[in-house]
C-alpha positions as a printed Julia matrix, in Angstrom:
459×3 Matrix{Float64}:
  18.43  -10.64    9.15
  18.45   -8.17    6.27
  18.57   -4.45    6.93
  15.22   -2.69    6.84
  15.03    0.41    4.66
  12.73    3.38    4.62
  13.35    4.3     8.25
  12.53    0.82    9.66
  15.3    -0.95   11.49
  15.33   -4.42   12.98
  14.6    -4.23   16.67
  12.07   -4.42   19.42
   9.12   -2.08   19.57
   9.34    0.17   22.6
   6.63   -0.72   25.11
   5.33    0.34   28.46
   4.33   -2.67   30.56
   0.71   -3.05   31.6
   1.27   -5.52   34.37
   3.29   -8.46   35.6
   2.96  -11.5    33.37
   1.23   -9.78   30.5
   4.37   -9.55   28.41
   3.23   -6.77   26.11
   2.15   -3.22   26.54
   0.89   -0.02   25.0
   3.42    1.06   22.42
   4.8     4.57   22.62
   2.24    6.73   20.84
  -0.44    4.01   20.74
  -3.31    4.52   23.16
  -4.85    1.04   23.1
  -3.57   -2.17   24.63
  -2.3    -4.73   24.72
  -0.35   -3.59   21.66
   2.8    -4.95   20.02
   4.56   -4.53   16.71
   5.43   -7.47   14.5
   8.53   -6.5    12.53
   9.71   -7.99    9.23
  12.67   -7.29    6.99
  12.56   -7.04    3.2
  12.93  -10.82    2.79
  10.01  -11.57    5.09
  12.16  -12.64    8.06
  10.47  -11.81   11.34
  12.13  -10.25   14.36
  11.75  -13.13   16.82
  11.53  -10.85   19.84
   8.5    -9.05   18.38
   6.97  -12.41   17.46
   7.39  -13.52   21.05
   5.67  -10.38   22.32
   2.65  -11.07   20.1
   2.53  -14.74   21.14
   2.19  -13.72   24.82
  -0.83  -11.49   24.28
  -3.81  -12.25   26.46
  -6.68  -11.86   24.0
  -9.53  -13.69   22.34
  -9.12  -11.77   19.06
  -6.09  -10.2    17.43
  -6.42   -7.22   15.09
  -3.41   -7.5    12.77
  -2.92   -4.31   10.72
  -0.32   -3.85    7.95
   0.48   -0.29    6.82
   0.92    0.79    3.22
   3.66    2.31    1.06
   3.76    5.88    2.38
   5.03    5.04    5.85
   8.05    5.07    8.06
   7.94    3.62   11.57
   6.71    6.85   13.13
   3.95    7.29   10.55
   2.91    3.64   10.92
   2.64    4.01   14.69
   0.5     7.14   14.33
  -1.73    5.3    11.86
  -2.22    2.38   14.24
  -2.93    4.69   17.17
  -5.53    6.63   15.2
  -7.2     3.65   13.53
  -7.32    1.41   16.6
  -8.68    4.12   18.95
 -12.44    3.45   18.45
 -12.33   -0.33   18.87
 -12.61   -0.65   22.69
 -16.02    1.07   22.54
 -17.24   -0.96   19.55
 -16.67   -4.6    20.53
 -18.84   -6.81   22.7
 -18.13   -7.66   26.33
 -16.95  -11.18   25.46
 -14.23   -9.91   23.13
 -10.76   -9.18   24.49
  -8.79   -7.5    21.75
  -5.08   -7.61   21.17
  -3.64   -5.06   18.74
  -0.78   -5.89   16.38
   0.91   -3.39   14.1
   2.81   -5.07   11.26
   6.0    -3.14   10.46
   7.57   -3.86    7.09
  10.1    -1.84    5.05
   8.29    0.73    2.94
   9.19    4.41    2.77
   7.64    7.79    3.49
   7.21   10.17    0.55
   7.03   13.37    2.51
   5.62   15.3    -0.46
   2.45   13.17   -0.24
   0.35   14.69    2.58
  -1.58   12.27    4.76
  -4.98   13.51    5.96
  -5.1    13.98    9.77
  -1.3    13.82    9.98
  -0.08   16.62    7.67
  -1.78   20.02    7.44
  -2.71   20.9     3.83
   0.3    22.38    2.08
   2.52   22.0     5.13
   5.07   19.89    3.28
   5.16   21.82    0.02
   8.02   24.29   -0.35
   7.32   27.37   -2.5
   9.14   27.37   -5.84
  10.59   23.9    -5.17
   9.51   22.72   -8.6
  10.36   19.05   -9.0
  13.26   19.02   -6.55
  13.31   16.29   -3.91
  12.59   17.61   -0.45
  15.25   16.68    2.15
  13.08   14.12    3.96
  12.21   12.26    0.76
  15.84   12.36   -0.37
  16.94   10.83    2.93
  14.2     8.19    2.76
  15.25    7.22   -0.77
  18.83    6.83    0.46
  17.65    4.45    3.18
  15.43    2.56    0.73
  18.32    2.14   -1.76
  21.38    2.31    0.53
  23.76    0.98   -2.16
  22.68    3.56   -4.74
  23.89    6.83   -3.26
  25.7     8.0    -6.4
  22.7     7.29   -8.64
  20.36    9.07   -6.22
  22.66   12.08   -6.05
  22.48   12.39   -9.84
  18.71   11.84   -9.85
  18.3    14.62   -7.26
  20.57   16.93   -9.28
  18.57   16.4   -12.47
  15.24   16.98  -10.72
  16.51   20.21   -9.23
  17.97   21.53  -12.49
  15.24   20.23  -14.85
  17.32   20.56  -18.04
  15.43   21.29  -21.24
  17.17   18.3   -22.78
  16.11   14.94  -24.17
  19.52   13.51  -23.28
  19.02   14.46  -19.62
  15.6    12.81  -19.5
  17.01    9.68  -21.14
  19.81    9.61  -18.58
  17.22   10.01  -15.81
  15.2     7.09  -17.18
  18.3     4.88  -17.23
  19.06    5.76  -13.61
  15.5     4.94  -12.56
  15.7     1.57  -14.32
  18.85    0.81  -12.34
  17.11    1.75   -9.08
  14.12   -0.44   -9.93
  16.45   -3.33  -10.7
  14.91   -4.01  -14.09
  18.21   -3.77  -15.99
  19.29   -6.94  -14.19
  16.12   -8.88  -15.06
  16.9   -11.91  -17.3
  15.57  -11.62  -20.83
  13.17  -14.52  -20.28
  11.51  -12.56  -17.47
  11.57   -9.19  -19.22
   7.88   -9.34  -20.28
   6.95   -9.25  -16.57
   8.62   -5.84  -16.17
   6.08   -3.0   -16.46
   6.51   -1.1   -19.69
   6.71    2.09  -17.64
  10.41    1.16  -17.23
  11.03   -0.09  -20.77
   9.1     2.24  -23.09
  10.49    5.47  -24.51
  11.2     7.63  -21.46
   9.98   10.85  -23.1
   6.6     9.29  -23.85
   6.39    7.82  -20.36
   7.16   11.21  -18.79
   4.57   12.9   -21.01
   1.97   10.37  -19.9
   2.87   10.7   -16.23
   2.84   14.52  -16.48
  -0.66   14.34  -17.91
  -1.69   11.88  -15.2
  -0.49   14.35  -12.58
  -2.76   16.96  -14.15
  -5.67   14.53  -13.89
  -4.8    13.96  -10.23
  -4.85   17.71   -9.56
  -1.13   18.32   -9.24
   0.28   21.75  -10.19
   2.24   22.19  -13.39
   5.58   23.86  -14.0
   6.61   26.35  -11.29
   3.48   25.52   -9.31
   1.02   26.84  -11.88
  -2.19   24.9   -12.31
  -2.56   23.32  -15.73
  -6.0    23.27  -17.36
  -7.43   19.73  -17.22
  -8.2    19.88  -20.93
  -4.49   19.87  -21.62
  -4.25   16.28  -20.37
  -5.91   14.95  -23.5
  -3.15   15.93  -25.92
  -0.83   13.16  -27.02
   2.16   15.48  -27.07
   1.5    17.35  -23.84
   4.49   19.0   -22.2
   3.18   20.45  -18.98
   4.62   23.95  -18.7
   6.02   23.87  -22.25
   9.09   22.22  -23.76
  10.97   19.24  -22.42
  11.53   21.11  -19.17
   7.84   20.6   -18.48
   8.27   16.81  -18.39
  10.25   16.72  -15.16
   7.09   16.44  -13.06
   6.41   13.18  -14.9
  10.05   12.18  -14.43
   9.72   12.63  -10.66
   6.6    10.46  -10.77
   8.62    7.81  -12.63
  11.06    7.78   -9.71
   8.13    7.36   -7.33
   6.82    4.47   -9.42
  10.22    2.76   -9.23
   9.97    2.76   -5.44
   6.37    1.5    -5.66
   7.49   -1.28   -8.0
  10.04   -2.48   -5.45
   7.57   -2.15   -2.58
   4.83   -4.02   -4.46
   7.06   -7.06   -4.87
   8.29   -6.73   -1.28
   4.74   -6.61    0.1
   3.92   -9.96   -1.5
   7.11  -11.5    -0.12
   6.5   -10.18    3.4
   2.94  -11.49    3.34
   3.6   -14.95    1.9
   6.97  -15.75    3.5
   6.69  -13.67    6.65
   3.3   -12.79    8.05
   1.5   -15.91    6.81
   3.86  -18.45    8.42
   4.06  -16.4    11.64
   0.27  -16.38   11.98
   0.17  -20.11   11.26
   2.67  -20.71   14.08
   0.7   -18.54   16.48
  -2.54  -20.3    15.57
  -0.97  -23.74   16.08
   0.23  -22.74   19.53
  -3.09  -21.11   20.51
  -5.94  -22.75   18.59
  -8.68  -20.64   20.18
  -7.16  -17.31   19.08
  -9.11  -15.51   16.35
  -7.27  -13.39   13.79
  -8.71  -10.36   11.96
  -6.41   -9.06    9.22
  -6.47   -5.42    8.12
  -4.31   -3.91    5.4
  -4.01   -0.48    3.83
  -2.63    0.06    0.29
   0.31   -2.35   -0.19
  -0.4    -3.51    3.36
  -3.61   -4.97    1.92
  -1.34   -6.94   -0.4
   0.71   -8.07    2.62
  -2.27   -9.49    4.51
  -3.87  -10.97    1.37
  -0.71  -12.79    0.31
  -0.39  -14.12    3.86
  -3.45  -16.26    3.06
  -1.2   -18.44    0.86
   0.29  -19.82    4.1
  -3.08  -20.67    5.66
  -3.66  -24.46    5.57
  -6.65  -25.42    3.45
  -8.89  -26.53    6.32
  -7.68  -24.03    8.91
 -10.25  -21.67   10.39
  -8.2   -19.22   12.44
  -8.45  -16.2    10.08
 -11.92  -14.87   10.87
 -12.01  -11.77    8.67
  -9.94   -9.72    6.24
 -10.56   -6.0     5.67
  -8.75   -4.32    2.8
  -8.55   -0.52    2.93
  -7.73    1.06   -0.46
  -5.95   -2.1    -1.5
  -3.17   -1.58   -4.05
  -3.42   -4.81   -6.0
  -5.55   -6.2    -8.8
  -9.33   -6.19   -8.48
  -9.2    -9.61  -10.16
  -6.83  -11.09   -7.56
  -9.41  -13.46   -6.02
 -11.06  -14.47   -9.33
 -10.99  -18.12  -10.38
 -11.06  -17.02  -14.03
  -9.96  -13.73  -15.55
 -12.58  -12.15  -17.84
  -9.94  -11.47  -20.5
  -8.1   -14.8   -20.04
 -10.45  -17.64  -19.07
  -7.6   -20.14  -18.78
  -6.08  -18.27  -15.83
  -7.19  -16.86  -12.52
  -6.03  -14.08  -10.24
  -2.85  -14.22   -8.17
  -4.92  -15.08   -5.06
  -7.63  -17.08   -6.78
  -9.87  -18.9    -4.34
  -7.89  -17.83   -1.27
 -10.88  -15.96    0.14
 -12.13  -19.48    0.94
  -9.28  -19.81    3.48
 -11.0   -17.15    5.57
 -13.64  -18.27    8.07
 -15.54  -15.08    7.44
 -15.69  -12.32    4.83
 -13.01  -10.59    2.78
 -14.18   -6.97    2.69
 -12.65   -4.63    0.11
 -13.26   -0.97    0.94
 -12.78    1.28   -2.08
 -13.18    4.94   -3.01
 -13.5     6.88   -6.27
 -11.52    9.72   -4.66
  -8.3     7.7    -4.51
  -6.13    9.18   -7.29
  -3.23    6.82   -6.57
  -5.39    3.83   -7.51
  -7.68    5.51  -10.02
  -4.95    7.16  -12.09
  -1.48    5.84  -11.28
  -2.04    2.17  -10.43
  -3.31    1.31  -13.93
  -0.41    3.2   -15.5
   2.14    1.35  -13.41
   0.48   -2.01  -14.01
   0.02   -1.77  -17.75
   1.74    0.68  -20.03
   1.34    0.63  -23.78
   3.8     2.03  -26.31
   1.91    5.2   -27.17
   0.75    8.12  -25.08
  -2.91    7.61  -25.93
  -2.72    4.09  -24.53
  -0.82    5.32  -21.52
  -3.6     7.75  -20.69
  -6.41    5.26  -21.23
  -7.9     3.33  -18.31
  -7.96   -0.39  -19.05
 -10.21   -2.3   -16.67
  -7.9    -5.3   -16.8
  -5.44   -3.35  -14.66
  -7.76   -1.79  -12.07
  -7.03   -1.85   -8.35
  -9.26   -3.46   -5.75
  -9.16   -0.21   -3.77
 -10.55    1.73   -6.74
 -13.62   -0.29   -7.66
 -13.71   -3.32   -5.36
 -13.65   -7.05   -6.04
 -14.28   -8.0    -9.66
 -15.06  -11.3   -11.44
 -15.93  -13.24   -8.27
 -19.48  -14.54   -8.78
 -21.94  -13.7    -6.04
 -19.74  -11.04   -4.41
 -22.11   -8.27   -3.29
 -21.42   -4.56   -3.65
 -22.59   -2.39   -0.76
 -22.54    1.26    0.16
 -20.85    2.08    3.43
 -24.2     3.05    4.94
 -25.71   -0.3     3.96
 -22.75   -2.23    5.35
 -23.01   -0.43    8.69
 -26.77   -0.67    8.83
 -27.26   -4.24    7.63
 -23.87   -5.84    8.18
 -21.74   -7.74    5.69
 -22.04  -11.35    4.5
 -20.75  -14.07    6.8
 -18.31  -15.36    4.17
 -16.91  -14.65    0.73
 -15.82  -11.45   -0.95
 -17.75   -8.22   -0.57
 -17.04   -4.71   -1.86
 -17.9    -1.64    0.22
 -17.91    1.81   -1.38
 -16.32    3.94    1.33
 -16.2     7.1    -0.79
 -18.59    8.89    1.57
 -15.77    9.11    4.15
 -12.59    8.29    2.19
 -12.52   11.51    0.22
  -9.8    13.87    1.52
  -6.23   14.29    0.32
  -4.05   16.26   -2.06
  -2.19   15.43   -5.24
  -0.82   13.1    -6.35
  -2.5    10.37   -4.26
  -5.87   11.96   -3.48
  -7.78   10.2    -0.71
  -5.55    7.11   -0.75
  -4.48    7.56    2.88
  -7.75    8.96    4.25
  -8.63    5.83    6.22
  -8.75    6.87    9.88
 -12.51    6.89   10.32
 -14.68    5.23   12.97
 -16.97    4.02   10.16
 -14.14    1.86    8.79
 -13.38    0.51   12.26
 -17.04   -0.47   12.47
 -16.69   -2.33    9.16
 -13.84   -4.37   10.69
 -15.96   -5.13   13.74
 -18.9    -6.18   11.56
 -16.7    -8.4     9.38
 -15.27  -10.13   12.45
 -18.63  -10.52   14.23
 -17.17   -8.73   17.24
 -19.88   -6.11   17.83
 -21.96   -5.39   20.89
């Protein structure tokens, strides 16, 4: 089994037994039960011991939750504890829930505060500029364990912030090596986001301006007037030295690029087949999939492993999903000959696919489109192209008949019994600092109630 980066290591989740014969327990730090973690490595291989623990759960319904990019094991466990807490009081008497936390190798960016977990400003160090904080530096080393020398040089450049085009070009080359795009065969090169292939100075200018739009401070912590973001030649803070905030964001995007691909692999080759095996062994068990950010990609790509006539996946709830809003479309509006990466797979769900989205999510509103489609000029880089929008920003697109509901309406009237539905959760998903905004603000009872409604598990 491959090593798991970003603080996740292959092994058995620590549990406290609930009783003889039950086989699973309440995980350390998780207050609901029965609870178990289902652990995957970067290739989608499952830890068989954790799979066995899930298979022994005594439950009628399993809530299977996959965390997003900004997580290590500790953060994932805290997320599951917080999100799962309301469910025992929300479900009907005939429902016996089992709780499953999917653990897959992402990494924790400790300079991105998570609402409810990190006090505002607690992780920011005064006068740190663009330097990597120690926790993020360590996490990057675990994420790219064979790239210590490159990461040392990246960290040195971010700390020094030379007023030098040559230094920025060197930084861009190092980031391309980390992202693995230098090794991509020429025939596959068009699939590499232009963020890694375009002129690095222009990319850093665009990302610096995007940080301004997301509310991040400029050089030396000074706020930059939003109007400055419109200039094609913006250098936040003045000179080339002011582009290092964008350079740091480029490093972050390299990690996201690797995690995005990994999330699809874990879902399709790992979680999907494991759920199919569990369903074959226990045909009456009902599965309710929940995913946050790239975890939404994990659970959605797991649908590729669901047999066409199978009915064991009863609902899917996507929280601030970090993948295309056209993923489920049979035909793309801008390319009628092709469909989305998951076209038609919502029909493999014996219930609804609910996409919760928020306009306060800067990660998906600002940075996802930049990472997904980058043009060769700064004006294009700063423009929002709807072809590249995220499902967690504006919901499901180009799926005929897919309703769009407010959160209040979804809670008051319920959600459709099948098909795709978009729920604007901006009334509660609204807190968070730069650069990601409200992307991780998902621990709300209202969202737990959406899951219950989607799965027809309510009282």
